[in-house]
Short mmCIF file of C-alpha atoms in Angstrom, two decimals:
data_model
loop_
_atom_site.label_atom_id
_atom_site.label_comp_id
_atom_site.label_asym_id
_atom_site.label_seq_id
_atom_site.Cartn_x
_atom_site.Cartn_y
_atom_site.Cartn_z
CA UNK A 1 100.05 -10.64 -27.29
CA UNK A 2 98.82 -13.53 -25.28
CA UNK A 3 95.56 -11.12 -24.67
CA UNK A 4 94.66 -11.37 -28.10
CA UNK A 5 95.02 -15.06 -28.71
CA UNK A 6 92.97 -15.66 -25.81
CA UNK A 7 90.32 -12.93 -26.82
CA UNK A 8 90.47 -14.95 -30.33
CA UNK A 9 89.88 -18.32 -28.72
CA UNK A 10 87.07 -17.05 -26.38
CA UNK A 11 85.48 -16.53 -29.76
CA UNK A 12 85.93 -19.98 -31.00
CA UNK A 13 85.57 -21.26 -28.00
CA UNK A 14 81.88 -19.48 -27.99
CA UNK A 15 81.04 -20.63 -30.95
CA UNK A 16 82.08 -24.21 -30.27
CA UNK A 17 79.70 -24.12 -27.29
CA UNK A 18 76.85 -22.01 -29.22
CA UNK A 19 76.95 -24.96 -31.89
CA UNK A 20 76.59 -27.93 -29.36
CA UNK A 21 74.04 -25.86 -27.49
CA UNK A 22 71.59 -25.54 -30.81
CA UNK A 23 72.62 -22.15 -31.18
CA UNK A 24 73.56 -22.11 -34.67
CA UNK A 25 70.90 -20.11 -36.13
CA UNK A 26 73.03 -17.27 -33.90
CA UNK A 27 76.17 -18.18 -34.86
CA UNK A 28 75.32 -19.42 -38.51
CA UNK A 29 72.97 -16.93 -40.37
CA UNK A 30 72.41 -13.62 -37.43
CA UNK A 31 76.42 -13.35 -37.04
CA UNK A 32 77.04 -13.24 -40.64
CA UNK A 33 74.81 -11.15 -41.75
CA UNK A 34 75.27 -8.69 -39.19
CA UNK A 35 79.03 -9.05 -39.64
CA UNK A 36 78.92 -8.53 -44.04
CA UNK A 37 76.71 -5.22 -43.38
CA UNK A 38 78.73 -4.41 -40.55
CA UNK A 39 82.01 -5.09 -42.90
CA UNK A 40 80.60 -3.43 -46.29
CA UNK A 41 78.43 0.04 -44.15
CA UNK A 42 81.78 0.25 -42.16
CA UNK A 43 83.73 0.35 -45.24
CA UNK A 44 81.78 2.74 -47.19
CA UNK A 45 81.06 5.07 -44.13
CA UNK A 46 85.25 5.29 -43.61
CA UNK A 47 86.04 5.86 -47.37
CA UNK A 48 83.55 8.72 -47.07
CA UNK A 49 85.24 10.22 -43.77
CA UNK A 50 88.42 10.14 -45.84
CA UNK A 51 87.25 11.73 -49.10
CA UNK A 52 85.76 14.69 -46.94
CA UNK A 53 89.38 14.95 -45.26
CA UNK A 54 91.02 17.62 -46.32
CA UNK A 55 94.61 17.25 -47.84
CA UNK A 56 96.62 20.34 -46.34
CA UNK A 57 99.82 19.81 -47.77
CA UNK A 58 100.98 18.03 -50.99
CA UNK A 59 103.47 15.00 -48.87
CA UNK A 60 103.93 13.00 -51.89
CA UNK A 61 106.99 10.58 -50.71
CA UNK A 62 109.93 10.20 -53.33
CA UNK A 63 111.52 7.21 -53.81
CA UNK A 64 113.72 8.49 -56.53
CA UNK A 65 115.27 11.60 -58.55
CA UNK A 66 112.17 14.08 -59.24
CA UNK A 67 111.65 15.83 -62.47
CA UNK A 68 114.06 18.30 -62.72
CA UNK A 69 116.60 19.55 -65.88
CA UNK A 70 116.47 17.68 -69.08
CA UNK A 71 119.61 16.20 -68.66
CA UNK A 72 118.53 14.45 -65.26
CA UNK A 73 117.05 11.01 -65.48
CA UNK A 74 113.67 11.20 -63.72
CA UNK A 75 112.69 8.20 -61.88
CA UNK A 76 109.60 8.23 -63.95
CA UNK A 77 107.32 5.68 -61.14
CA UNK A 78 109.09 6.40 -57.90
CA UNK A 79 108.70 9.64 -58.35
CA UNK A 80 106.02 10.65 -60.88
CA UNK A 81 104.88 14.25 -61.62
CA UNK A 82 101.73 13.31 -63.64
CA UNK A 83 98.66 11.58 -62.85
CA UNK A 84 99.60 8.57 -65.54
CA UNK A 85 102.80 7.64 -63.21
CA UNK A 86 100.81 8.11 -60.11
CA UNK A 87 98.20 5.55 -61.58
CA UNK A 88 100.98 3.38 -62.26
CA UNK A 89 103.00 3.63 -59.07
CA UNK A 90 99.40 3.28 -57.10
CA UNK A 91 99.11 -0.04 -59.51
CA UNK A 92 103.01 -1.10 -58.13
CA UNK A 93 102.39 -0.38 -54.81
CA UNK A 94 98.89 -3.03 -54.61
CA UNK A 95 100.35 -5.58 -56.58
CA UNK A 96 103.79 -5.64 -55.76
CA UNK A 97 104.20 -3.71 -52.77
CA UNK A 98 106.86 -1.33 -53.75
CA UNK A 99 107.49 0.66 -50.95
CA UNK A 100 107.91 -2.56 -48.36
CA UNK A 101 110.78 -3.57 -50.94
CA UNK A 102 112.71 -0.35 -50.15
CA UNK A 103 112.69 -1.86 -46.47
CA UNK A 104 115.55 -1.19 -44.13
CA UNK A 105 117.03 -2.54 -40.78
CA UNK A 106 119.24 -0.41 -38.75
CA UNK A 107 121.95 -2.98 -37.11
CA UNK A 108 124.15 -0.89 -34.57
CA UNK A 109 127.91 -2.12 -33.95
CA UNK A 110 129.48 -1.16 -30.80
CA UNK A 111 133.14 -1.55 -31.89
CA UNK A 112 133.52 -1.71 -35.68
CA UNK A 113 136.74 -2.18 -37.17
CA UNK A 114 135.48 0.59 -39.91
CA UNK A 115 134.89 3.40 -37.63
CA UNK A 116 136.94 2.25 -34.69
CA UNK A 117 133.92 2.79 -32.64
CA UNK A 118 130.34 2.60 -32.77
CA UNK A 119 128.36 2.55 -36.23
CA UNK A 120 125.50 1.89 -37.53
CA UNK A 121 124.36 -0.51 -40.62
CA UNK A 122 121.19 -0.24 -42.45
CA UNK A 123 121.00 -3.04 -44.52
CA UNK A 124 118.30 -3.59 -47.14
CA UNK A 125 115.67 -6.38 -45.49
CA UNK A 126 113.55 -8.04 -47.76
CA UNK A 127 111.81 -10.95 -45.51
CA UNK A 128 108.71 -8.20 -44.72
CA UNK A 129 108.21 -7.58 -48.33
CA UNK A 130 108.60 -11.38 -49.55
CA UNK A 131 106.06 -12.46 -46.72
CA UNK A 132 103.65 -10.30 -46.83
CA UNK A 133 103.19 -10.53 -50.35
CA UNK A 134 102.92 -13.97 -49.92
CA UNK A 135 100.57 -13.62 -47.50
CA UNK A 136 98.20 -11.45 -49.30
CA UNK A 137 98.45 -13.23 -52.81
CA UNK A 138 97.75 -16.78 -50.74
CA UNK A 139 94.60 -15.08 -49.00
CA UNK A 140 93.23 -13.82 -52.58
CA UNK A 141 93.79 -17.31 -53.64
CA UNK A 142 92.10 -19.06 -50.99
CA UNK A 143 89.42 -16.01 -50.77
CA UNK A 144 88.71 -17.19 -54.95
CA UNK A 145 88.63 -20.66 -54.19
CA UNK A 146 85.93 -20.33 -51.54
CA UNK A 147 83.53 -18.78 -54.60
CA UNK A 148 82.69 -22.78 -55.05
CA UNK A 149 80.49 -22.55 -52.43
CA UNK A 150 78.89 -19.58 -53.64
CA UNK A 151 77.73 -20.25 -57.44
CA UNK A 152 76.34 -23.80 -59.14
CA UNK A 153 77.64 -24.53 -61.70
CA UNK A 154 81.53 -23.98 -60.46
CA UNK A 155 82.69 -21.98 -63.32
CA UNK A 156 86.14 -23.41 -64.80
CA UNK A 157 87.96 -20.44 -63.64
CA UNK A 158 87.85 -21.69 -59.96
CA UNK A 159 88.38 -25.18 -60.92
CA UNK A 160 91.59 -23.69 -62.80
CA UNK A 161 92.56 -22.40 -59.81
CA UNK A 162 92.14 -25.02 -57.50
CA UNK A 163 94.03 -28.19 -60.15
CA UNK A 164 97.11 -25.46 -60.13
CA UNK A 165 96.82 -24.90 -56.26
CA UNK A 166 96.81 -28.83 -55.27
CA UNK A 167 99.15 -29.75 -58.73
CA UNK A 168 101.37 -31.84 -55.80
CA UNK A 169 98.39 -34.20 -55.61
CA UNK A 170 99.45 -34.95 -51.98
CA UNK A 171 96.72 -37.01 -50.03
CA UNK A 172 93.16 -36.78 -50.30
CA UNK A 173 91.68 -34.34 -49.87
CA UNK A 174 94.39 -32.76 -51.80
CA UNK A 175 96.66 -30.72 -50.00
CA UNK A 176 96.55 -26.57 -51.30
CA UNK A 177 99.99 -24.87 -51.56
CA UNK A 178 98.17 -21.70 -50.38
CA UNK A 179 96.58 -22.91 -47.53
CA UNK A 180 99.78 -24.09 -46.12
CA UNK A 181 101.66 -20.89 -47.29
CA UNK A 182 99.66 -18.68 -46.13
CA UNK A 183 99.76 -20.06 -42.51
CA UNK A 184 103.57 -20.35 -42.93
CA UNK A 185 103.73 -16.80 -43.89
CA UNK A 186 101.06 -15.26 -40.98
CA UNK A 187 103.48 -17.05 -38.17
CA UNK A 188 106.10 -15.16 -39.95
CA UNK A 189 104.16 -11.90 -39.74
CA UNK A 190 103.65 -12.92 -35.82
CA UNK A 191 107.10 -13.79 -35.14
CA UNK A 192 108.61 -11.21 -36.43
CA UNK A 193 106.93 -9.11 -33.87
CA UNK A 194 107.09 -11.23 -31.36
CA UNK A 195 111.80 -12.14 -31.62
CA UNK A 196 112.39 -8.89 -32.78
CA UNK A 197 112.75 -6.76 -29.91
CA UNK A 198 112.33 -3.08 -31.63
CA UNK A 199 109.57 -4.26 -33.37
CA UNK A 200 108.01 -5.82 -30.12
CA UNK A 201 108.21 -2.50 -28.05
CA UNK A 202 105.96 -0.77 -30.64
CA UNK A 203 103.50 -3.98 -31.03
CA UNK A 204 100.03 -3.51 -29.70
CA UNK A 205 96.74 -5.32 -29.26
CA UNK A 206 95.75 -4.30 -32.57
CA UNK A 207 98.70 -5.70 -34.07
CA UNK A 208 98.32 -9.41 -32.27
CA UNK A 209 94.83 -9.45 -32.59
CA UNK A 210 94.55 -9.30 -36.22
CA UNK A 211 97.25 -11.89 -36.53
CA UNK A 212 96.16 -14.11 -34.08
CA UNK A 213 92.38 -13.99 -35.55
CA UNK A 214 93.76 -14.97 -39.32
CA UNK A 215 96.15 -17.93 -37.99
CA UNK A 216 92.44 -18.87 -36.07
CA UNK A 217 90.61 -18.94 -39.30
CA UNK A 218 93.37 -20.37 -41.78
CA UNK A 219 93.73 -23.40 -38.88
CA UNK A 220 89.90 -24.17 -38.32
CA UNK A 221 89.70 -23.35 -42.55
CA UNK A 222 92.86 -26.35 -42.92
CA UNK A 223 91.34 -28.43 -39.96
CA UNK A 224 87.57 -28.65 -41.58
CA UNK A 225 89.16 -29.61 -45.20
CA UNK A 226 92.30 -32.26 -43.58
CA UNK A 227 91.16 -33.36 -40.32
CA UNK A 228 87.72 -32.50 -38.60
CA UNK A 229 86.16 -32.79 -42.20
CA UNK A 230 82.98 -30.73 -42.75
CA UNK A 231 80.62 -32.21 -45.09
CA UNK A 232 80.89 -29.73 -48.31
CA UNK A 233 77.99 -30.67 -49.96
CA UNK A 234 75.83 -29.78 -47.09
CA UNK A 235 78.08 -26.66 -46.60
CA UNK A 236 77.71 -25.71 -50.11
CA UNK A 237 73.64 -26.12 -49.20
CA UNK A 238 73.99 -24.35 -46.06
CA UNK A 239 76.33 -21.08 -47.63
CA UNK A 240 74.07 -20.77 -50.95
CA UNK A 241 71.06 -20.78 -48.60
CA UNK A 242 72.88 -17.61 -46.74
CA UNK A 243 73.34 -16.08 -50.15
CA UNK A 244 69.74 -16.83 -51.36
CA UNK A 245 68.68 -15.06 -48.52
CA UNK A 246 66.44 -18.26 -47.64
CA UNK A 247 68.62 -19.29 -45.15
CA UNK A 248 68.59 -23.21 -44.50
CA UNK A 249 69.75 -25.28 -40.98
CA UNK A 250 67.04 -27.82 -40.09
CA UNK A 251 67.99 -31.12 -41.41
CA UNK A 252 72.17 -29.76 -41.99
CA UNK A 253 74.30 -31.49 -40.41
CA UNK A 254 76.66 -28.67 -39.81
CA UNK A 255 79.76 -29.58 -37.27
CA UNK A 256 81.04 -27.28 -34.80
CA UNK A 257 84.42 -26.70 -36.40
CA UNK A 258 82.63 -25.10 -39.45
CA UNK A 259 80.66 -23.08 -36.82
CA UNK A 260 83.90 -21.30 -35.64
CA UNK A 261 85.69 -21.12 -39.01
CA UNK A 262 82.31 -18.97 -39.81
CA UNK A 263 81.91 -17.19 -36.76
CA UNK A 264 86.15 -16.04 -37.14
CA UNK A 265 85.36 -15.18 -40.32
CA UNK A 266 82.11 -12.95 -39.07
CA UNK A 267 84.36 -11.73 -36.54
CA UNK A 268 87.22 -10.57 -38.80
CA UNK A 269 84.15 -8.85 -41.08
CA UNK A 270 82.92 -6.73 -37.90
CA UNK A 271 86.68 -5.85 -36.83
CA UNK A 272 87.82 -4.70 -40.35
CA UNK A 273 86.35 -1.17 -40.93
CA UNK A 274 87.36 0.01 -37.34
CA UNK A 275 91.29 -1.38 -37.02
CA UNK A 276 94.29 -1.17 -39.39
CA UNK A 277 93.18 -3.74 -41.72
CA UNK A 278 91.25 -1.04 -43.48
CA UNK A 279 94.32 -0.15 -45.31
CA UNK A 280 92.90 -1.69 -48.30
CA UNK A 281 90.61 0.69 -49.32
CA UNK A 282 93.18 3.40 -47.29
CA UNK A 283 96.06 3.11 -49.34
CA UNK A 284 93.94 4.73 -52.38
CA UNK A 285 93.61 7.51 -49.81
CA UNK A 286 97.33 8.23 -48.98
CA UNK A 287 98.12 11.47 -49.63
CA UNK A 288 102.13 10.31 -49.99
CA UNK A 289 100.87 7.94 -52.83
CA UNK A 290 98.48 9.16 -54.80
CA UNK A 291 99.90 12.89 -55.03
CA UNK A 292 101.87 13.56 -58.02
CA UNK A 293 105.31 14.68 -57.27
CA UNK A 294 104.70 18.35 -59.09
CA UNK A 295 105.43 20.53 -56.27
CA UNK A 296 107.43 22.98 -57.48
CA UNK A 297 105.21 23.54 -61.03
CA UNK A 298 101.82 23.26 -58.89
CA UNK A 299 100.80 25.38 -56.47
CA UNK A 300 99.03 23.28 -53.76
CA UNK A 301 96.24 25.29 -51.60
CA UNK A 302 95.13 24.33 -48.33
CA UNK A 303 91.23 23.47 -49.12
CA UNK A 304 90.78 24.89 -45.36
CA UNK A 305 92.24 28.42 -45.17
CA UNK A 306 89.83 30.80 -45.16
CA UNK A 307 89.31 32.86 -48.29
CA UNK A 308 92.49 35.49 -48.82
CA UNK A 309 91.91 39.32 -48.14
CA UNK A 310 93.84 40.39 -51.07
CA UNK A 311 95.02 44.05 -50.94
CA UNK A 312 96.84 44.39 -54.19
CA UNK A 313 99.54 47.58 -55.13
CA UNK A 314 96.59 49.59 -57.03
CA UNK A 315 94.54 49.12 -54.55
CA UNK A 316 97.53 50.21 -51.77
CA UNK A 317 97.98 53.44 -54.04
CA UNK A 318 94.73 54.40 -54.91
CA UNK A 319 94.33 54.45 -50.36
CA UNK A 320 97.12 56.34 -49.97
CA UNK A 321 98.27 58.37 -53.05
CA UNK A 322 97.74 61.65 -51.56
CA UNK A 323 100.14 60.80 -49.03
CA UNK A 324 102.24 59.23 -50.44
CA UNK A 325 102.72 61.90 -52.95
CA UNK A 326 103.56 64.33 -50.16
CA UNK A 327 106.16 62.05 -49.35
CA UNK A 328 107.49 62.38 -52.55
CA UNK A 329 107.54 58.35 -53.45
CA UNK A 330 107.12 57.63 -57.24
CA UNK A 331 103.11 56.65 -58.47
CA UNK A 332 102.36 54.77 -60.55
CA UNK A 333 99.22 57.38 -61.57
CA UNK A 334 99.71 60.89 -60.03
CA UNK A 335 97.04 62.61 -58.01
CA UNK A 336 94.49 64.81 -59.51
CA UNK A 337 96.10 68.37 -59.23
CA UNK A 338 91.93 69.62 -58.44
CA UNK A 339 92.92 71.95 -55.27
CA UNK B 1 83.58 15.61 -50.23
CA UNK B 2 87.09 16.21 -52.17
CA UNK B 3 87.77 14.15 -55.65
CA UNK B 4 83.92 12.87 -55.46
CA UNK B 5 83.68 11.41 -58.90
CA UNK B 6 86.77 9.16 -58.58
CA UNK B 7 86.14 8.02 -54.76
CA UNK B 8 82.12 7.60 -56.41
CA UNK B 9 83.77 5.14 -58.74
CA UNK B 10 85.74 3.61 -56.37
CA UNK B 11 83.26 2.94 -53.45
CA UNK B 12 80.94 1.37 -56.36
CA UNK B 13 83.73 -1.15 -56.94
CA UNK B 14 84.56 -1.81 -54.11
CA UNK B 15 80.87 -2.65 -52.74
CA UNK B 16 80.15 -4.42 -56.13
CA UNK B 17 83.59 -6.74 -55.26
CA UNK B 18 83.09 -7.44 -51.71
CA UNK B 19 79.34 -8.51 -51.98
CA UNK B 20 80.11 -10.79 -55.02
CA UNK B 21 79.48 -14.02 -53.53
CA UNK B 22 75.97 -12.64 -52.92
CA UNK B 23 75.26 -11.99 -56.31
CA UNK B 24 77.66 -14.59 -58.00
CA UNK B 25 74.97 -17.33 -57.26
CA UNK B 26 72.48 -15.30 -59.53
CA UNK B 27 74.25 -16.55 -62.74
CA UNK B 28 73.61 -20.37 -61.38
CA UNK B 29 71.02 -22.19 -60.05
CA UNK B 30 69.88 -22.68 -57.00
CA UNK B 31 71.51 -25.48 -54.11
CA UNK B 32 68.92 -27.40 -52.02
CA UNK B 33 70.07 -31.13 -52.29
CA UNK B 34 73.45 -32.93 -53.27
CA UNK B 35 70.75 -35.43 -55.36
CA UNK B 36 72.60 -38.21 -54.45
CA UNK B 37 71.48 -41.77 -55.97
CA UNK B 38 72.12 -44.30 -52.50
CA UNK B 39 72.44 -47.58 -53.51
CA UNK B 40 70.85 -50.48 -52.56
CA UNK B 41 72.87 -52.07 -50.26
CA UNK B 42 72.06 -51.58 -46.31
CA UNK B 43 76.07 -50.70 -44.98
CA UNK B 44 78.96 -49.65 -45.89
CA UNK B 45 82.86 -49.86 -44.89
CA UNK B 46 82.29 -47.75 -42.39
CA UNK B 47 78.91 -46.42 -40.75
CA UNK B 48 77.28 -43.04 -43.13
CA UNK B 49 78.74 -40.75 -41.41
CA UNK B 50 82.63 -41.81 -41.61
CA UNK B 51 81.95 -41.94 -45.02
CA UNK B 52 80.59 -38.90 -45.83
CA UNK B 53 83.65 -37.06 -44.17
CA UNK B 54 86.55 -39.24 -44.79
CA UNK B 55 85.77 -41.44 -47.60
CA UNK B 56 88.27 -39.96 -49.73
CA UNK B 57 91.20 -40.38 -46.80
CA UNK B 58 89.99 -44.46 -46.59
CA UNK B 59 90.35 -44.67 -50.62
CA UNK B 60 93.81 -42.79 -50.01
CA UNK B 61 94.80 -45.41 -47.22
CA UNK B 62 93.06 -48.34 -49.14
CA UNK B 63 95.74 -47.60 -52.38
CA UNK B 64 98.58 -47.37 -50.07
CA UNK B 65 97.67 -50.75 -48.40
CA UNK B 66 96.73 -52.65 -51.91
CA UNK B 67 99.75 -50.78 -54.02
CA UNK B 68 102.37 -50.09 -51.62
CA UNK B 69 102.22 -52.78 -48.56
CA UNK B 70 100.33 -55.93 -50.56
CA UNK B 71 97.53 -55.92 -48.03
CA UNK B 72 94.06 -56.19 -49.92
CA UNK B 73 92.18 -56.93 -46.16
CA UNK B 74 90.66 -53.99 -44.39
CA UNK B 75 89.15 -54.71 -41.18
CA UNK B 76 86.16 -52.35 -40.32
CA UNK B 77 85.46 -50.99 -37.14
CA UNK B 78 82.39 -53.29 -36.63
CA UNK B 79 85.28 -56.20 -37.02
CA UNK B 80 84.19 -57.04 -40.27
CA UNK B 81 86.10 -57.85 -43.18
CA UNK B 82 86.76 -56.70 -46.39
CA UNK B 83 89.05 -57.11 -49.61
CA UNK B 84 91.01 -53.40 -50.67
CA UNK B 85 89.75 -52.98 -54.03
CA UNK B 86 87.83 -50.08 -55.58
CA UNK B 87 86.67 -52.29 -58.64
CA UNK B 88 85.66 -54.91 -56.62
CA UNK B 89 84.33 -53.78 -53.13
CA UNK B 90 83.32 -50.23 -53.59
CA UNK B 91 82.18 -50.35 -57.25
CA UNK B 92 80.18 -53.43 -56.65
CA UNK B 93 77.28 -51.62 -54.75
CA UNK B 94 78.36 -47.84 -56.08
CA UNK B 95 77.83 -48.75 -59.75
CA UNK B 96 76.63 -45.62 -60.94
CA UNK B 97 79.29 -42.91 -61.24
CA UNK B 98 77.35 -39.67 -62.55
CA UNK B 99 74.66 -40.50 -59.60
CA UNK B 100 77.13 -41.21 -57.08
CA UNK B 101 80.27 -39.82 -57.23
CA UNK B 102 79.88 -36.68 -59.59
CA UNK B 103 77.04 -35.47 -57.52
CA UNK B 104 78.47 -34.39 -55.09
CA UNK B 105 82.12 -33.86 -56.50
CA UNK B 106 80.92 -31.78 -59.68
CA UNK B 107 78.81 -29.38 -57.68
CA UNK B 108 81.47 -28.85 -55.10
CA UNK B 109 84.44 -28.32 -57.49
CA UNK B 110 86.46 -31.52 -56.30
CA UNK B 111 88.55 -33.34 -59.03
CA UNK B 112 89.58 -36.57 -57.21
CA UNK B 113 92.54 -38.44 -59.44
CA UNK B 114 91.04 -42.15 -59.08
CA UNK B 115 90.41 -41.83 -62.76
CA UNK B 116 94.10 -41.32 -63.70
CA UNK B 117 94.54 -44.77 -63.44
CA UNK B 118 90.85 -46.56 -63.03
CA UNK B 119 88.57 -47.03 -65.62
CA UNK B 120 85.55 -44.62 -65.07
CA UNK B 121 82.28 -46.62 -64.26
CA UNK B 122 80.01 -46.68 -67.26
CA UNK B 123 77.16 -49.03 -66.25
CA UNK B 124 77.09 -50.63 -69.36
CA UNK B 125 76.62 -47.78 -71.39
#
């Protein structure tokens, strides 16, 4: 855990330094380019690798009663059979996470009154679902209200966006519910890994890291609008250079703490397609979502067995009808009585 | 490559989405300079540079001091004097509004509420 946060402040750390060094045509236009082909070549490339997978077994998971007699209620989304309710329980399961709200936690009582000995609890827990919906409606916010850098005019849409974001009207610069919430709900994310002691014995580097690098970009992203203030305008010259491709940094006057937000953000670009993260684009993938639950109408064949010998009856009997006739076992078609 | 037309559709989407800010600024114009009109006036408050960054947390602390605590003297870092007033300190060199202020703030999407309960600058118009 502490690995991570200290490979994720080497980072800013190095781009701190790179900036106050005059290395910020590195960190500023080579990093993020390399980083958004990286991101978008990665991404492609591991979709591919997918789709070429093979699916040997239809796994659909059921989170309800399956289509069955007449008289049995189907659950029609939890457990669709056709590809309508997959769409729609795909649909559910992006926007509203539906599987995380079937969440459990297994709470084990060494003397309960109940059983008059151990037992164990599993009690519906909905803090994972609430907080990491949270956290991924707060990022798409935040992610949309970044587009002001990117296009001139700012369309309304953003500006929408932004007056319903900051509607507290606390300070100046006004304060942004997301960006608040969504730090709020990453330390949640962390410290639920790090208190809970089942969850901590199965958390890895690639678990911290990705944590540890979001809290570093949502705190330099909070720090350059509250405290170490970035100038926008010459941000807003500086990104739409990038996205001209004719980038700009002579005459900027870019400071160091925008250097790092951008170089965490590079960062999290070039780590994306090779860690967990991916499970954006991999959760279109999953064979136990987007299978319809039909697996006792449909037939599912392995696309990798090899092609079937078939050796069907006729062909059994027209091999061995003479000797099976001497056996005296009934034909189908007798044996031509030639000899 | 199994279900090709659907994961086709979906890689398209997905590349079109994620390299949107690249192409979003082709239904704009371009962003060289904040065209900024500078007045007159040789200094500020503050020196340039405190208030480019934080001009908006000195109006924030100015209103709190005039409205909230009575005090309408600021005293600058240089030691120098001046009365807390947006209409009569700031506005007196930064007359014009759309050159000024709106630059800047249009172009970056920022929606400051001075104007809830100033009069927007009209230079006479």
């Amino acid at each position: 855990m502490l690995e991570s946060l200290l490979v994720v402040l080497l980072i800013g750390a190095v781009a701190w330094i790179g900036s106050c060094i005059g290395l910020t045509a590195v960190f500023g236009i080579l990093l993020p380019y390399v980083a958004v082909s990286v991101f978008i070549v990665g991404l492609v490339r591991r979709m591919i690798y997918w789709a070429k997978s093979p699916v040997p077994f239809a796994i659909p998971t059921t989170g309800g009663q399956e289509r069955s007699l007449d008289f049995i209620k189907q659950e029609k989304f939890d457990c669709p059979d056709t590809k309508f309710g997959v769409v729609i329980r795909m649909i559910l399961e992006v926007c509203l996470f539906r599987s995380l709200f079937r969440n459990t936690q297994a709470c084990s009582f060494e003397n309960d009154p109940v059983n008059g000995g151990p037992r164990v609890v599993y009690y519906s827990s909905k803090w994972l679902w609430v907080f990491s919906l949270l956290f991924h409606y707060c990022f798409l916010i935040v992610f949309l209200r970044h587009f002001r850098f990117f296009i001139e005019p700012v369309p309304c849409c953003i500006s929408v966006i932004e007056a319903v974001d900051g509607f507290l009207q606390i300070g100046s610069p006004r304060f942004f519910l997301t960006g608040g919430l969504l730090l709020v709900a990453l330390v949640f994310l962390l410290c639920r890994r790090i208190f809970n002691e089942r969850i901590r014995y199965i958390s890895l580097a690639n678990d911290y890291f990705p944590l540890w690098l979001l809290i570093g970009i949502v705190v330099s992203g909070i720090c350059l609008r509250y405290f170490d203030k970035a100038e926008i305008a010459q941000v807003k010259i500086f990104i739409m250079g990038l996205t001209h491709f004719s980038p700009v940094i002579s005459g900027l006057d870019l400071n160091g703490m925008f250097i790092v937000h951008l170089s965490l953000v590079s960062t999290l670009l070039i780590y994306f397609p090779f860690s967990k993260l991916v499970h954006m684009p991999g959760i279109f993938f999953s064979p136990t979502r987007n299978l319809p639950t039909n697996t006792r109408e449909v037939r599912h064949v392995n696309p990798w067995n090899p092609p079937k010998q078939f050796f069907t009856y006729p062909e059994y009997e027209d091999t061995y009808r003479d000797a099976m006739a001497q056996a005296g076992l009934p034909l189908e078609k007798q044996p031509d009585k030639k000899s | 490559m199994y279900n090709k037309k659907a994961v086709m559709i979906g890689i398209v989407i997905l590349v079109v989405l994620l390299s949107s800010p690249f192409w979003v600024g082709l239904f704009g114009t371009d962003y060289k300079e904040t065209g900024v009109v500078k007045p007159n006036q040789e200094a500020c408050v503050e020196n340039a540079a405190f208030m480019r960054a934080q001009h908006m947390r000195l109006l924030n602390e100015w209103r709190d001091q005039a409205l909230r605590n009575e005090n309408r003297t600021y005293v600058a870092e240089n030691g120098k004097k001046w009365e807390i007033s947006l209409q009569n300190t700031c506005m007196k060199c930064h007359t014009n509004y759309d050159g000024f202020c709106q630059k800047c703030h249009l172009s970056n999407s920022v929606s400051p509420y001075c104007w809830t309960c100033h009069i927007i600058p009209t230079e006479g118009k």
